[in-house]
Coordinates of C-alpha atoms in Angstrom, one line a residue:
M1 CA -25.5 -3.4 10.7
R2 CA -24.5 -7.1 10.6
I3 CA -21.0 -7.9 11.7
L4 CA -18.7 -10.9 12.3
V5 CA -16.1 -10.8 15.1
L6 CA -13.2 -13.2 14.7
G7 CA -12.2 -14.0 18.2
G8 CA -15.1 -12.9 20.4
G9 CA -14.1 -14.6 23.6
W10 CA -10.8 -13.0 24.8
F11 CA -10.1 -9.4 26.0
L12 CA -10.5 -7.3 22.8
G13 CA -13.0 -9.5 21.2
P14 CA -15.6 -9.2 24.0
A15 CA -15.1 -5.4 24.1
V16 CA -15.8 -5.3 20.4
V17 CA -18.9 -7.5 20.8
A18 CA -20.2 -5.4 23.8
G19 CA -19.7 -2.2 21.9
A20 CA -21.5 -3.5 18.8
L21 CA -24.4 -4.8 20.7
A22 CA -24.7 -1.4 22.5
R23 CA -25.1 0.1 19.0
G24 CA -27.9 -2.2 18.2
W25 CA -25.9 -4.2 15.7
E26 CA -26.4 -7.9 14.9
V27 CA -23.2 -9.7 16.0
S28 CA -21.8 -13.1 15.2
T29 CA -18.6 -14.4 16.8
F30 CA -16.3 -17.1 15.5
T31 CA -14.2 -18.9 18.1
R32 CA -13.1 -22.4 19.0
G33 CA -15.5 -22.2 21.9
R34 CA -12.9 -23.6 24.4
S35 CA -12.2 -20.8 26.8
S36 CA -15.3 -18.6 27.3
S37 CA -18.9 -18.0 26.4
P38 CA -20.1 -15.3 24.1
L39 CA -21.8 -12.3 25.5
P40 CA -25.6 -12.6 25.6
G41 CA -27.1 -11.2 22.4
A42 CA -24.4 -12.4 20.1
R43 CA -24.6 -15.5 17.9
A44 CA -21.8 -17.9 18.6
L45 CA -20.3 -19.8 15.7
H46 CA -17.5 -22.3 16.5
G47 CA -14.6 -23.6 14.5
D48 CA -10.8 -23.4 13.9
R49 CA -9.4 -20.7 11.6
E50 CA -6.7 -23.1 10.6
Q51 CA -9.2 -25.6 9.2
P52 CA -10.4 -25.0 5.6
T53 CA -13.7 -27.0 6.3
D54 CA -14.5 -24.8 9.3
L55 CA -13.9 -21.6 7.2
A56 CA -16.2 -22.9 4.5
R57 CA -18.9 -23.6 7.1
L58 CA -18.4 -20.1 8.5
S59 CA -19.0 -18.4 5.2
D60 CA -22.3 -20.2 4.8
H61 CA -23.6 -18.1 7.8
G62 CA -23.0 -14.8 5.9
P63 CA -23.4 -12.3 4.5
W64 CA -22.0 -9.6 6.9
D65 CA -21.4 -5.9 6.4
A66 CA -18.0 -6.2 8.0
V67 CA -15.6 -8.6 9.8
I68 CA -13.5 -7.3 12.7
D69 CA -10.5 -9.6 13.2
T70 CA -9.2 -9.6 16.7
S71 CA -7.7 -13.1 16.8
A72 CA -4.9 -13.4 14.2
S73 CA -2.0 -12.7 16.6
A74 CA -0.7 -16.3 16.4
L75 CA -1.7 -17.1 12.9
S76 CA 0.6 -17.3 9.9
P77 CA 0.0 -15.1 6.8
R78 CA -1.1 -18.2 5.0
D79 CA -3.9 -18.9 7.5
V80 CA -5.1 -15.3 7.5
L81 CA -5.1 -15.4 3.7
A82 CA -7.2 -18.6 3.7
G83 CA -9.7 -17.0 6.0
A84 CA -9.9 -13.8 4.0
R85 CA -10.5 -15.7 0.8
A86 CA -13.3 -17.7 2.4
L87 CA -15.0 -14.6 3.8
E88 CA -14.5 -12.2 0.9
P89 CA -17.6 -13.1 -1.1
V90 CA -19.8 -12.6 2.0
V91 CA -18.2 -9.7 3.8
G92 CA -18.3 -6.0 2.8
R93 CA -15.4 -4.7 4.8
Y94 CA -12.4 -6.1 6.7
V95 CA -11.2 -4.3 9.9
Y96 CA -7.9 -5.9 10.9
L97 CA -6.3 -5.5 14.4
S98 CA -2.6 -5.7 13.7
T99 CA 0.4 -4.3 15.6
V100 CA 3.1 -1.5 15.4
A101 CA 5.6 -4.4 15.2
V102 CA 4.9 -4.5 11.4
Y103 CA 7.2 -1.5 11.1
E104 CA 10.9 -2.2 10.3
G105 CA 11.9 0.5 12.8
W106 CA 10.0 -1.0 15.7
P107 CA 10.9 -0.8 18.6
T108 CA 14.0 1.5 18.2
D109 CA 12.8 4.3 15.9
P110 CA 10.0 6.9 16.0
L111 CA 7.1 5.6 14.0
N112 CA 4.2 7.0 11.9
T113 CA 1.9 5.5 9.4
D114 CA 4.4 6.3 6.6
S115 CA 7.2 4.4 8.2
P116 CA 8.5 1.4 6.2
V117 CA 6.8 -1.9 6.9
W118 CA 8.6 -5.3 6.8
P119 CA 8.4 -6.9 3.4
A120 CA 6.5 -10.2 3.7
S121 CA 4.6 -12.6 1.6
A122 CA 0.8 -13.0 2.0
D123 CA 1.0 -16.8 1.8
A124 CA 4.0 -17.3 4.1
E125 CA 4.2 -20.5 6.1
P126 CA 3.8 -20.6 9.9
D127 CA 7.0 -19.2 11.6
A128 CA 8.6 -21.6 14.1
T129 CA 10.2 -18.8 16.1
Q130 CA 7.5 -17.3 18.3
T131 CA 9.4 -16.3 21.4
P132 CA 11.3 -13.1 22.2
D133 CA 15.1 -13.0 21.9
G134 CA 17.1 -13.0 25.1
V135 CA 16.7 -10.2 27.6
S136 CA 15.8 -7.6 24.9
G137 CA 12.2 -8.8 24.6
I138 CA 12.2 -8.7 20.9
N139 CA 11.0 -11.5 18.6
P140 CA 12.8 -10.7 15.3
N141 CA 10.2 -12.6 13.2
Y142 CA 7.0 -11.5 14.8
G143 CA 6.8 -8.2 12.9
R144 CA 7.5 -9.8 9.6
R145 CA 4.8 -12.3 10.2
K146 CA 2.3 -9.7 11.1
A147 CA 3.2 -7.7 8.0
G148 CA 2.4 -10.7 6.0
T149 CA -1.0 -11.1 7.6
E150 CA -1.8 -7.5 6.7
R151 CA -0.9 -8.1 3.1
A152 CA -3.1 -11.2 3.1
V153 CA -6.0 -9.0 4.1
T154 CA -5.4 -6.2 1.6
E155 CA -4.5 -8.4 -1.3
T156 CA -7.8 -10.3 -0.8
F157 CA -10.2 -7.4 0.0
G158 CA -8.4 -4.6 -1.8
L159 CA -7.4 -1.3 -0.3
T160 CA -10.9 0.3 -0.6
R161 CA -12.4 -2.4 1.7
T162 CA -9.8 -2.6 4.5
S163 CA -8.8 -0.8 7.7
L164 CA -5.5 -1.8 9.3
L165 CA -5.3 -0.8 13.0
R166 CA -1.9 -1.0 14.6
P167 CA -2.0 -0.8 18.4
G168 CA 1.0 -0.7 20.6
V169 CA 0.1 -2.0 24.1
I170 CA -3.5 -2.7 25.0
L171 CA -4.5 -2.8 28.7
G172 CA -7.8 -2.8 30.6
P173 CA -10.4 -5.0 32.2
G174 CA -10.2 -8.6 30.9
E175 CA -6.5 -8.5 30.1
Y176 CA -5.2 -12.1 29.8
V177 CA -1.5 -11.3 29.1
G178 CA -0.9 -10.3 32.7
R179 CA 1.0 -7.0 32.4
L180 CA -1.2 -4.5 34.3
P181 CA -2.7 -7.2 36.6
W182 CA 0.8 -8.1 37.8
W183 CA 1.6 -4.5 38.6
L184 CA -1.7 -4.1 40.5
R185 CA -1.1 -7.3 42.5
R186 CA 2.5 -6.2 43.2
A187 CA 1.3 -2.8 44.4
E188 CA -1.3 -4.5 46.6
R189 CA 1.5 -6.5 48.4
G190 CA 3.2 -3.2 49.3
G191 CA 6.7 -2.9 50.8
R192 CA 9.6 -1.8 48.7
I193 CA 8.7 -2.1 45.1
L194 CA 11.3 -2.4 42.3
A195 CA 10.4 0.3 39.8
P196 CA 12.2 0.1 36.4
G197 CA 14.3 2.9 34.9
D198 CA 13.1 6.4 35.1
P199 CA 9.7 7.5 36.4
T200 CA 9.5 10.1 33.6
S201 CA 9.9 7.5 30.9
R202 CA 7.0 7.6 28.5
V203 CA 4.4 4.9 28.0
Q204 CA 1.7 4.8 25.3
A205 CA -0.6 2.1 26.4
V206 CA -4.3 2.3 25.3
D207 CA -7.5 1.0 26.9
V208 CA -9.1 -2.0 25.3
R209 CA -12.5 -0.3 25.2
D210 CA -11.1 2.7 23.2
V211 CA -9.6 0.3 20.7
A212 CA -12.9 -1.6 20.4
T213 CA -14.8 1.7 19.9
F214 CA -12.5 2.8 17.1
A215 CA -12.6 -0.6 15.4
L216 CA -16.4 -0.4 15.3
D217 CA -16.2 3.1 13.9
Q218 CA -14.1 1.6 11.0
V219 CA -17.1 -0.6 10.0
L220 CA -18.8 2.6 8.9
H221 CA -15.8 3.9 7.0
T222 CA -15.3 3.8 3.3
G223 CA -11.9 3.6 1.6
H224 CA -8.6 2.4 3.0
R225 CA -7.3 3.4 6.4
V226 CA -4.1 2.7 8.3
D227 CA -3.9 4.0 11.9
N228 CA -1.5 3.6 14.9
L229 CA -3.5 3.3 18.1
A230 CA -1.5 4.8 21.0
A231 CA -1.8 7.4 23.7
P232 CA -0.5 10.8 22.9
I233 CA 3.3 11.0 23.0
G234 CA 4.4 12.2 26.4
R235 CA 1.1 12.2 28.1
E236 CA 1.6 9.1 30.2
T237 CA 4.7 7.9 32.1
M238 CA 5.9 4.8 33.9
G239 CA 5.8 6.8 37.1
G240 CA 2.2 7.8 36.6
L241 CA 1.3 4.2 35.8
L242 CA 2.9 2.7 38.9
Q243 CA 1.5 5.5 41.1
A244 CA -2.0 4.8 39.7
C245 CA -1.5 1.2 40.7
L246 CA -0.7 2.3 44.3
D247 CA -3.7 4.6 44.3
A248 CA -6.1 2.1 42.9
T249 CA -5.1 -0.6 45.4
G250 CA -4.8 1.7 48.4
S251 CA -1.3 0.5 48.9
T252 CA 1.4 2.2 51.1
G253 CA 4.1 0.5 49.1
E254 CA 7.3 2.5 48.3
L255 CA 8.5 2.7 44.7
L256 CA 12.3 2.4 44.4
W257 CA 13.5 3.4 41.0
V258 CA 16.5 1.5 39.7
K259 CA 18.4 2.5 36.6
D260 CA 18.1 0.5 33.4
E261 CA 21.8 -0.5 33.4
I262 CA 21.6 -2.0 36.9
L263 CA 18.5 -4.0 35.9
L264 CA 20.1 -5.3 32.7
G265 CA 23.2 -6.1 34.8
H266 CA 21.1 -8.4 36.9
G267 CA 19.8 -10.1 33.7
L268 CA 16.2 -8.9 33.9
R269 CA 14.2 -9.6 30.9
Q270 CA 12.8 -6.5 29.3
W271 CA 9.0 -6.2 28.7
T272 CA 8.1 -9.2 30.8
E273 CA 10.0 -9.5 34.1
L274 CA 9.0 -6.0 35.0
P275 CA 6.0 -5.6 32.7
L276 CA 6.0 -2.8 30.2
W277 CA 9.6 -1.9 31.0
W278 CA 11.5 -1.6 27.7
K279 CA 14.7 0.3 27.1
H280 CA 14.0 0.8 23.3
P281 CA 13.1 4.4 22.6
G282 CA 10.7 3.7 19.8
V283 CA 8.2 2.1 22.2
S284 CA 7.1 5.5 23.3
A285 CA 7.5 7.4 20.1
I286 CA 4.4 6.1 18.1
D287 CA 2.6 8.8 16.2
P288 CA -1.2 8.3 16.6
S289 CA -2.2 11.5 14.9
S290 CA -4.1 10.0 12.0
A291 CA -6.3 7.9 14.4
T292 CA -6.8 11.0 16.6
A293 CA -7.9 13.0 13.6
A294 CA -10.4 10.3 12.7
G295 CA -11.9 10.3 16.2
F296 CA -9.8 7.9 18.3
H297 CA -9.9 8.8 21.9
S298 CA -7.4 7.4 24.4
R299 CA -8.7 7.8 28.0
P300 CA -6.2 8.6 30.8
L301 CA -4.2 5.6 31.9
A302 CA -5.1 6.1 35.5
E303 CA -8.7 5.4 34.6
T304 CA -7.7 2.2 32.9
V305 CA -5.7 1.2 35.9
A306 CA -8.6 1.9 38.4
D307 CA -11.1 0.0 36.2
T308 CA -8.9 -3.0 35.8
W309 CA -8.4 -3.2 39.6
N310 CA -12.2 -3.0 40.1
W311 CA -12.6 -5.7 37.6
L312 CA -10.1 -7.9 39.4
I313 CA -11.4 -7.5 42.9
R314 CA -15.0 -8.3 41.8
G315 CA -13.7 -11.9 41.4
N316 CA -13.2 -11.8 37.7
A317 CA -10.5 -13.9 36.2
P318 CA -8.9 -13.6 32.7
V319 CA -9.0 -16.3 30.2
P320 CA -6.1 -18.7 31.1
H321 CA -3.2 -18.1 28.8
R322 CA 0.4 -19.2 28.8
R323 CA 1.7 -15.7 28.5
W324 CA 0.4 -14.9 32.0
A325 CA 3.2 -16.9 33.6
K326 CA 5.9 -15.0 31.7
H327 CA 5.1 -11.7 33.4
G328 CA 6.5 -10.6 36.7
I329 CA 9.7 -10.9 38.6
D330 CA 10.3 -13.6 41.2
P331 CA 10.1 -12.0 44.7
A332 CA 13.6 -13.3 45.6
K333 CA 15.1 -11.9 42.5
E334 CA 13.4 -8.5 43.1
Q335 CA 14.7 -8.5 46.7
A336 CA 18.2 -9.3 45.4
V337 CA 18.2 -6.2 43.2
L338 CA 16.8 -4.0 45.9
D339 CA 19.4 -5.2 48.3
H340 CA 22.1 -4.3 45.7
V341 CA 21.0 -0.7 45.4
R342 CA 20.1 -0.1 49.1

């Protein structure tokens, strides 16, 4: 099997590459080559997905049985469309890593693969609004843009040659966003730890290695697939996540759970200031049943937490990224909230 991985240098990309090499597949990666080196055994191709000349040069290295696209999160539909058109003559199947944000009901409503998706054009221009809105943590335009990129893929390759994978939150070794690493480092510091909301609130984060495995399985699939990638509803909780952080780090810290209303009253930003805390109910109501029926396995969150901690303490560092600095509450602000509820 001969595959191309778009974005083989960051987090999900390396997990896909490692999994493909373990299967004995021939792997090429396409990155800008600025942040990390490809895994040994993969052929590194360099270029910018937003440059037509680079895309033309990339297609000259084909053909491939499939492309797995892990790096379109910041691209416009028009950019993804250009890339898909350049690759279509030399690629058999397109496996696209999208997001549950493409659903109109995200993040307030329960979601399944039949839920309505935002209407969007496959050749839409880049969107200037890339940041979440206020303390809600929602970027109102992100989902529409991602829906447009999905349409760019399916319009170019057709339904019979595409798999659309829609993860919610991806965690695990190599994470560059900073959500789980922040909680682990906070647990390591110990003391009184501000814990958000209710310990029984559900989370549906999935492990990067499980997402990579399922994406590789789609290379062998025929026909069109759309799958939500999330942990089973109700299996994991925020309390379990934070306790796993204490256990992994050997911390004696004390979790002090503070109600959502108090946190919002102190102006805490949802999703980032206390990572993974979101008051919106749809965040933990994602139906992954179609993926599960097709073989998707989501390992226990405690295993992901322990493996991420082991990765961190071995001296590894994630790829530098601007989103890292957005995660985590300032210690003085955390203390102010804790003092208020004492």
